[in-house]
Coordinates of C-alpha atoms and ligand atoms in Angstrom, one line a residue:
M1 CA -12.6 -30.8 -9.9
E2 CA -10.7 -29.8 -6.8
H3 CA -12.7 -27.5 -4.4
F4 CA -11.5 -24.8 -2.0
E5 CA -13.6 -22.9 0.4
L6 CA -11.8 -19.7 -0.4
C7 CA -9.5 -18.5 -3.2
I8 CA -7.6 -15.2 -2.7
T9 CA -6.0 -13.8 -5.9
G10 CA -3.0 -11.6 -5.2
A11 CA -0.3 -12.3 -2.7
G12 CA 0.7 -8.7 -2.0
V13 CA 0.5 -7.5 1.5
I14 CA -3.3 -7.3 1.3
G15 CA -3.9 -10.8 0.0
L16 CA -1.4 -12.1 2.6
A17 CA -3.0 -10.2 5.5
I18 CA -6.4 -11.6 4.5
A19 CA -5.0 -15.1 4.2
E20 CA -3.4 -14.9 7.6
R21 CA -6.5 -13.4 9.2
L22 CA -9.0 -15.9 7.6
S23 CA -6.8 -18.9 8.3
K24 CA -7.1 -17.9 12.0
T25 CA -10.9 -17.1 12.1
L26 CA -12.4 -19.6 9.7
S27 CA -12.9 -23.1 11.0
A28 CA -10.0 -25.5 10.2
K29 CA -12.1 -27.4 7.7
Y30 CA -12.0 -24.3 5.4
T31 CA -9.4 -24.8 2.7
I32 CA -7.8 -21.6 1.5
L33 CA -5.8 -21.1 -1.7
L34 CA -3.7 -18.0 -2.2
I35 CA -2.7 -17.4 -5.8
D36 CA -0.1 -15.1 -7.4
Q37 CA 1.3 -14.8 -10.9
H38 CA 4.8 -14.4 -9.6
S39 CA 6.9 -17.2 -8.1
S40 CA 7.0 -15.5 -4.6
V41 CA 4.9 -13.1 -2.6
G42 CA 5.0 -9.3 -2.6
Q43 CA 6.7 -8.8 -6.0
E44 CA 4.6 -5.7 -7.1
T45 CA 3.4 -2.6 -5.2
S46 CA 3.9 -4.2 -1.8
S47 CA 7.7 -4.2 -2.2
R48 CA 7.8 -0.9 -4.1
N49 CA 6.7 1.7 -1.5
S50 CA 8.1 3.9 1.2
E51 CA 7.6 1.3 4.0
V52 CA 6.1 4.0 6.2
I53 CA 3.7 3.1 9.0
H54 CA 1.4 6.1 8.6
A55 CA -0.6 7.7 11.4
G56 CA -3.7 8.5 9.4
I57 CA -3.3 12.3 9.1
Y58 CA -4.4 13.5 5.7
Y59 CA -7.4 11.3 4.6
P60 CA -11.0 12.7 4.4
K61 CA -12.9 12.3 7.7
G62 CA -15.0 9.1 7.8
S63 CA -13.2 7.5 4.9
L64 CA -12.0 3.9 5.0
K65 CA -8.5 5.3 4.4
A66 CA -8.7 7.4 7.6
R67 CA -10.3 4.6 9.7
L68 CA -8.3 1.6 8.5
C69 CA -5.0 3.5 8.6
R70 CA -5.5 4.5 12.2
E71 CA -6.6 1.0 13.2
G72 CA -3.9 -0.6 11.0
N73 CA -1.2 1.6 12.5
A74 CA -1.9 0.2 16.0
L75 CA -2.3 -3.4 14.8
L76 CA 0.9 -3.2 12.8
Y77 CA 3.0 -2.0 15.7
N78 CA 1.6 -4.7 17.9
Y79 CA 2.2 -7.3 15.2
C80 CA 5.8 -6.2 14.8
Q81 CA 6.4 -6.4 18.5
Q82 CA 4.7 -9.8 18.9
F83 CA 6.4 -11.4 15.9
E84 CA 9.8 -9.7 15.9
I85 CA 9.4 -7.8 12.6
A86 CA 12.0 -5.0 12.3
Y87 CA 10.5 -1.6 12.7
R88 CA 11.3 1.8 14.1
Q89 CA 8.9 4.4 15.4
T90 CA 10.9 7.3 14.0
G91 CA 8.2 10.0 14.1
K92 CA 7.6 12.3 11.1
L93 CA 8.1 16.0 10.6
I94 CA 5.9 17.9 8.2
I95 CA 7.8 21.1 7.3
A96 CA 6.2 24.4 6.4
Q97 CA 8.2 27.3 5.0
D98 CA 7.4 31.0 5.6
G99 CA 3.9 31.6 4.3
E100 CA 2.8 27.9 4.5
Q101 CA 1.7 27.9 8.1
S102 CA -2.0 27.8 7.1
S103 CA -1.4 24.5 5.3
L104 CA 0.0 23.0 8.6
E105 CA -3.1 24.2 10.4
K106 CA -5.4 22.5 7.9
I107 CA -3.4 19.3 8.3
A108 CA -3.6 19.4 12.1
K109 CA -7.3 20.0 11.9
Q110 CA -7.8 17.1 9.5
A111 CA -5.7 14.8 11.7
N112 CA -7.7 15.8 14.7
E113 CA -11.0 15.0 12.9
N114 CA -9.5 11.6 12.0
G115 CA -8.8 10.9 15.7
V116 CA -5.0 11.5 15.3
T117 CA -4.7 13.7 18.4
D118 CA -1.0 13.5 19.2
L119 CA 0.5 15.9 16.6
R120 CA 2.8 18.5 18.1
E121 CA 3.5 22.0 16.7
I122 CA 7.2 22.7 16.4
D123 CA 8.8 26.1 15.9
R124 CA 12.0 26.9 13.9
Q125 CA 14.4 26.6 16.9
T126 CA 13.0 23.3 18.0
L127 CA 13.0 22.0 14.5
H128 CA 16.7 23.0 14.2
A129 CA 17.5 21.2 17.5
L130 CA 15.7 18.0 16.3
E131 CA 17.0 18.0 12.7
P132 CA 19.9 20.3 12.1
S133 CA 20.0 19.5 8.4
V134 CA 16.4 20.6 7.8
T135 CA 15.2 24.1 7.3
G136 CA 11.6 25.3 7.9
A137 CA 9.6 28.0 9.6
H138 CA 7.2 25.6 11.4
A139 CA 6.6 21.9 11.6
L140 CA 4.2 19.3 12.8
L141 CA 5.6 16.3 14.6
S142 CA 3.7 13.0 14.2
P143 CA 5.1 10.6 16.9
T144 CA 3.2 7.5 15.7
T145 CA 4.7 7.5 12.2
G146 CA 7.4 4.9 11.7
I147 CA 9.1 2.5 9.3
I148 CA 8.8 -1.3 8.9
D149 CA 10.6 -4.1 7.1
S150 CA 7.7 -4.8 4.8
H151 CA 9.5 -7.9 3.3
G152 CA 9.9 -9.4 6.8
F153 CA 6.3 -8.6 7.5
M154 CA 5.0 -10.3 4.4
Q155 CA 7.2 -13.4 4.9
R156 CA 5.8 -13.7 8.4
L157 CA 2.2 -13.4 7.2
L158 CA 2.8 -16.1 4.7
Q159 CA 4.5 -18.4 7.2
Q160 CA 1.6 -18.0 9.7
A161 CA -1.0 -18.6 7.0
E162 CA 0.8 -21.7 5.6
S163 CA 1.2 -23.1 9.1
R164 CA -2.6 -23.0 9.4
G165 CA -3.1 -24.8 6.1
V166 CA -3.2 -22.1 3.5
Q167 CA -1.8 -23.3 0.2
F168 CA 0.2 -20.7 -1.8
A169 CA 0.2 -21.2 -5.6
G170 CA 2.9 -19.1 -7.2
L171 CA 3.5 -18.7 -10.9
T172 CA -0.3 -19.0 -11.3
Q173 CA -2.4 -16.5 -13.1
V174 CA -6.2 -16.4 -12.8
L175 CA -7.6 -16.1 -16.3
E176 CA -11.3 -16.4 -15.8
V177 CA -13.9 -16.8 -13.0
K178 CA -17.2 -18.4 -13.9
R179 CA -20.3 -18.8 -11.7
H180 CA -20.8 -22.4 -10.4
T181 CA -23.3 -24.3 -8.3
K182 CA -20.7 -24.3 -5.5
G183 CA -19.8 -20.6 -5.9
F184 CA -17.2 -20.0 -8.6
E185 CA -15.2 -22.0 -11.1
V186 CA -11.7 -20.6 -11.6
L187 CA -9.5 -21.1 -14.7
C188 CA -5.8 -20.5 -14.1
E189 CA -2.6 -21.0 -16.0
S190 CA 0.5 -22.1 -14.0
G191 CA 4.1 -23.0 -14.4
D192 CA 7.1 -21.3 -15.8
K193 CA 7.1 -19.7 -19.3
N194 CA 8.3 -22.9 -21.1
N195 CA 5.8 -25.2 -19.4
R196 CA 2.4 -23.4 -18.9
Q197 CA -0.6 -25.6 -17.9
T198 CA -4.2 -24.7 -17.4
Y199 CA -6.0 -25.8 -14.3
R200 CA -9.6 -25.5 -13.1
F201 CA -11.0 -25.6 -9.6
S202 CA -14.1 -24.5 -7.8
C203 CA -14.4 -22.3 -4.7
T204 CA -17.2 -21.1 -2.4
A205 CA -15.7 -17.6 -1.9
F206 CA -13.4 -15.6 -4.2
I207 CA -11.4 -12.5 -3.1
N208 CA -9.9 -10.2 -5.8
A209 CA -6.8 -8.6 -4.2
A210 CA -5.0 -8.2 -7.5
G211 CA -3.7 -4.6 -6.8
L212 CA -2.9 -2.8 -10.1
Q213 CA -4.7 -5.6 -12.0
A214 CA -7.8 -5.8 -9.8
Q215 CA -9.9 -4.1 -12.5
Q216 CA -8.5 -6.4 -15.2
L217 CA -9.4 -9.5 -13.1
A218 CA -12.9 -8.1 -12.3
Q219 CA -13.6 -7.9 -16.0
K220 CA -13.0 -11.7 -16.2
I221 CA -15.7 -12.5 -13.5
E222 CA -18.8 -13.8 -15.1
S223 CA -22.0 -11.7 -14.6
L224 CA -20.3 -8.9 -12.7
S225 CA -21.7 -5.6 -13.9
T226 CA -19.1 -3.2 -15.3
N227 CA -20.8 -0.6 -13.1
N228 CA -19.1 -2.3 -10.2
I229 CA -15.6 -1.8 -11.7
P230 CA -14.2 1.6 -10.9
Q231 CA -11.8 3.1 -13.4
V232 CA -8.1 2.8 -12.4
H233 CA -5.4 5.4 -13.2
W234 CA -1.7 4.3 -12.7
Y235 CA 0.7 6.8 -11.2
K236 CA 4.3 5.8 -10.9
G237 CA 6.4 7.1 -8.1
S238 CA 10.2 6.9 -8.4
Y239 CA 12.8 7.0 -5.6
F240 CA 16.4 8.2 -5.4
K241 CA 19.0 7.2 -2.7
L242 CA 21.2 9.8 -1.2
N243 CA 24.9 9.0 -1.8
K244 CA 26.3 11.3 0.8
R245 CA 25.9 11.2 4.6
I246 CA 23.4 13.4 6.3
K247 CA 22.0 12.7 9.7
L248 CA 18.2 12.4 9.9
Q249 CA 16.3 11.0 12.8
H250 CA 12.8 11.5 11.5
L251 CA 11.0 11.1 8.3
V252 CA 10.7 14.5 6.7
Y253 CA 7.8 15.6 4.5
P254 CA 7.0 19.0 2.9
V255 CA 3.4 20.2 3.1
P256 CA 1.6 18.1 0.5
E257 CA 1.3 19.2 -3.1
H258 CA -1.9 20.4 -4.6
S259 CA -2.1 17.6 -7.2
N260 CA -4.2 15.1 -5.1
I261 CA -1.8 12.3 -6.0
G262 CA 1.2 12.4 -3.8
L263 CA 2.4 13.8 -0.5
G264 CA 5.4 15.5 -2.2
V265 CA 8.9 14.2 -2.5
H266 CA 9.8 13.3 1.1
A267 CA 12.8 11.9 2.9
T268 CA 12.3 8.4 4.3
L269 CA 14.8 6.3 6.2
D270 CA 15.5 2.7 5.8
L271 CA 16.1 0.5 8.8
A272 CA 19.9 0.6 8.2
G273 CA 19.8 4.4 8.5
G274 CA 20.1 5.2 4.7
V275 CA 18.2 8.2 3.4
R276 CA 15.9 7.9 0.3
F277 CA 13.8 10.5 -1.4
G278 CA 10.5 10.0 -3.2
P279 CA 8.0 9.2 -4.6
D280 CA 7.3 11.7 -7.3
V281 CA 4.2 11.5 -9.6
E282 CA 4.1 10.3 -13.2
A283 CA 1.0 9.0 -15.0
V284 CA 1.8 5.8 -16.8
A285 CA 0.0 3.2 -19.0
E286 CA 2.6 0.4 -18.7
K287 CA 4.1 -1.5 -15.8
D288 CA 7.6 0.0 -16.2
Y289 CA 9.6 0.2 -13.0
A290 CA 12.8 1.7 -14.4
V291 CA 13.8 5.0 -12.7
N292 CA 14.8 7.7 -15.2
P293 CA 18.1 9.3 -13.9
M294 CA 17.1 12.6 -15.6
R295 CA 14.5 13.1 -12.9
A296 CA 17.3 13.7 -10.3
K297 CA 17.3 17.4 -11.2
Q298 CA 13.6 17.9 -10.3
F299 CA 14.1 15.8 -7.1
A300 CA 17.0 17.9 -6.0
E301 CA 14.9 21.1 -6.5
A302 CA 12.0 19.7 -4.5
I303 CA 14.3 18.5 -1.7
R304 CA 16.2 21.8 -1.4
R305 CA 12.9 23.3 -0.1
Y306 CA 13.6 21.6 3.2
I307 CA 17.2 20.3 3.0
P308 CA 19.5 22.9 1.5
G309 CA 22.6 21.9 -0.4
I310 CA 21.3 18.7 -2.1
N311 CA 22.3 18.5 -5.8
S312 CA 21.3 16.1 -8.5
D313 CA 24.8 14.5 -8.2
D314 CA 24.0 13.5 -4.7
L315 CA 21.1 11.3 -5.9
V316 CA 21.3 7.8 -7.3
P317 CA 18.2 6.1 -9.0
D318 CA 16.8 3.5 -6.6
Y319 CA 13.4 1.9 -7.4
A320 CA 9.8 2.8 -8.4
G321 CA 6.3 1.7 -7.6
I322 CA 2.9 2.3 -9.2
R323 CA -0.2 3.6 -7.4
P324 CA -3.6 2.1 -8.4
K325 CA -5.5 5.4 -8.1
L326 CA -9.3 5.7 -8.6
H327 CA -9.0 9.4 -9.5
R328 CA -6.8 11.6 -11.7
A329 CA -4.6 14.3 -10.4
T330 CA -7.2 17.0 -11.0
E331 CA -10.1 15.0 -9.5
P332 CA -11.2 14.6 -5.9
V333 CA -9.4 12.0 -3.8
Q334 CA -11.2 8.7 -3.9
D335 CA -11.4 6.2 -1.0
F336 CA -10.4 2.5 -0.9
V337 CA -13.3 0.5 -2.5
I338 CA -14.0 -2.9 -0.9
Q339 CA -17.1 -4.4 -2.4
S340 CA -19.1 -7.4 -1.2
Q341 CA -22.5 -9.0 -2.0
A342 CA -24.4 -5.9 -0.9
D343 CA -22.6 -3.9 -3.6
H344 CA -22.6 -6.3 -6.6
G345 CA -25.2 -9.0 -5.6
I346 CA -22.8 -11.9 -5.9
A347 CA -22.6 -14.1 -2.8
G348 CA -19.0 -14.9 -1.7
L349 CA -17.3 -12.3 -3.9
I350 CA -15.1 -9.6 -2.3
Q351 CA -13.2 -7.1 -4.4
L352 CA -10.6 -4.6 -3.4
F353 CA -9.9 -1.6 -5.7
G354 CA -7.6 1.4 -5.3
I355 CA -5.6 0.0 -2.5
E356 CA -2.9 2.7 -2.7
S357 CA -1.2 4.3 0.2
P358 CA -1.8 3.8 3.2
G359 CA -2.5 0.2 2.2
L360 CA 0.6 -1.3 3.8
T361 CA -0.2 0.5 7.1
A362 CA -3.9 -0.5 6.8
S363 CA -3.3 -4.1 5.7
L364 CA -4.2 -5.8 9.0
A365 CA -7.3 -3.6 9.5
I366 CA -8.3 -4.3 5.9
A367 CA -8.1 -8.0 6.6
Q368 CA -10.3 -7.6 9.6
Y369 CA -12.8 -5.6 7.5
V370 CA -12.9 -8.3 4.8
D371 CA -13.3 -11.0 7.4
A372 CA -16.4 -9.2 8.8
E373 CA -17.8 -8.6 5.2
L374 CA -17.4 -12.3 4.3
A375 CA -19.1 -13.4 7.5
Q376 CA -22.2 -11.5 6.4
N377 CA -22.3 -13.1 3.0
Ligands
FAD401 C1 5.2 4.6 -4.6 C2 4.3 4.0 -3.5 C3 4.6 4.4 -2.1 C4 3.8 3.8 -1.1 N1 4.1 4.1 0.2 C5 3.4 3.5 1.2 C6 3.8 3.7 2.5 O1 4.8 4.3 2.8 N2 3.0 3.2 3.5 C7 1.8 2.6 3.2 O2 1.1 2.2 4.1 N3 1.5 2.3 1.9 C8 2.2 2.7 0.9 N4 1.9 2.5 -0.4 C9 0.8 1.7 -0.7 C10 1.0 0.2 -0.5 O3 2.3 -0.2 -1.1 C11 -0.1 -0.6 -1.2 O4 -1.3 -0.1 -0.7 C12 0.0 -2.1 -1.0 O5 1.2 -2.6 -1.2 C13 -1.1 -2.8 -1.9 O6 -0.9 -4.1 -1.8 P1 -1.8 -5.1 -2.7 O7 -1.6 -6.5 -2.1 O8 -3.2 -4.6 -2.8 O9 -1.1 -5.0 -4.1 P2 0.2 -5.7 -4.7 O10 1.3 -5.7 -3.8 O11 0.4 -5.1 -6.1 O12 -0.3 -7.2 -4.9 C14 -1.2 -7.6 -5.9 C15 -0.8 -9.0 -6.4 O13 -1.8 -9.5 -7.3 C16 -1.1 -10.3 -8.2 N5 -2.0 -10.5 -9.4 C17 -2.6 -9.5 -10.1 N6 -3.4 -10.1 -11.1 C18 -3.3 -11.4 -10.9 C19 -3.9 -12.5 -11.6 N7 -4.8 -12.4 -12.6 N8 -3.6 -13.8 -11.2 C20 -2.7 -14.0 -10.1 N9 -2.1 -12.9 -9.5 C21 -2.4 -11.7 -9.8 C22 0.2 -9.5 -8.6 O14 1.2 -10.3 -9.1 C23 0.5 -8.9 -7.2 O15 1.5 -9.7 -6.5 C24 2.7 3.0 -1.4 C25 2.4 2.7 -2.8 C26 3.2 3.2 -3.8 C27 3.0 2.8 -5.2

């Protein structure tokens, strides 16, 4: 049976960042296999998001989300500069209407507690000067928020990992992980749908970075207690493109909703200058990425709170992504869960659960974190 030192399951941005990091820090004799059920990398949540480099404003103090987002933000800008990934530090405006100023104060306080100390308060006149299309009574400006070409980023991570010997196995689904004298024995099925073949290999360490399906994969790991598998709740977020021209320089967010799921339908920019709105929040049980055009009416209502004059006819269905949440809309916000031997007692096993937003921003910091955890195993 073929043996690898490390198997990473899931080639979204998290699996890729881990593969890139470990191919650099582990000795060259370590063989690393990166597996994904799709033929190419980043086909699920990692290519279905807002592509925003977050500053780390909203997350609870001391949480992994707060810490890894802030660290990841700096690492990601550096990476983009060093390896010529397209990005733009647009800045972001959080808009409060009359009567909502206390929400902005809470956000500013939370940001400060998280070490994000560069938010600026903006009054109505300054907001108008910065963004004439946007209306609001007050705003907060986050200068370190930006946008990134997430596809270019993932391709570069893959290229760097492969150049250091990482093997990528696409069209390969991990079916089962058994305990083995050398660590783990992994059963996979590979090939296209007319020619599927099973394949077994062993590995010393196994990383579960399977995103939406991390819980499903964890259930296939022999002798892992179900107590170590947090429940997942899928929440879809749809996006609509704007089909008329408005000039926006910044990302524009309303004050967040009270649902504990999303930040509210906001305006993001793509690197070509197009404006897109989303994501909304819809609990789903199936992986269905179709955008329902009927939602345009609700979108237009939400957007008119800060950009007047937008109608449902101005919006075109774009794409959708699904968040792997560890809480429901009515429950307290949960943190990223990254488990290692100290949590579940299995040497060489790292599992990542609930890697929702700001996972893209935090990806390089998550990879550093996993590297440190693995070194202690
Ligand atoms: C609507 C939305 C908006 C977001 N906006 C932002 C944002 O603006 N900024 C930000 O920082 N973050 C954002 N995020 C979060 C970010 O997109 C995610 O945190 C990140 O993409 C998660 O990456 P991942 O690698 O964990 O998951 P994924 O990209 O889903 O990758 C997991 C991979 O595992 C593979 N897989 C699963 N099971 C198996 C198996 N058994 N065998 C083989 N392969 C398997 C899948 O095929 C998949 O490719 C957003 C998320 C959503 C849903």
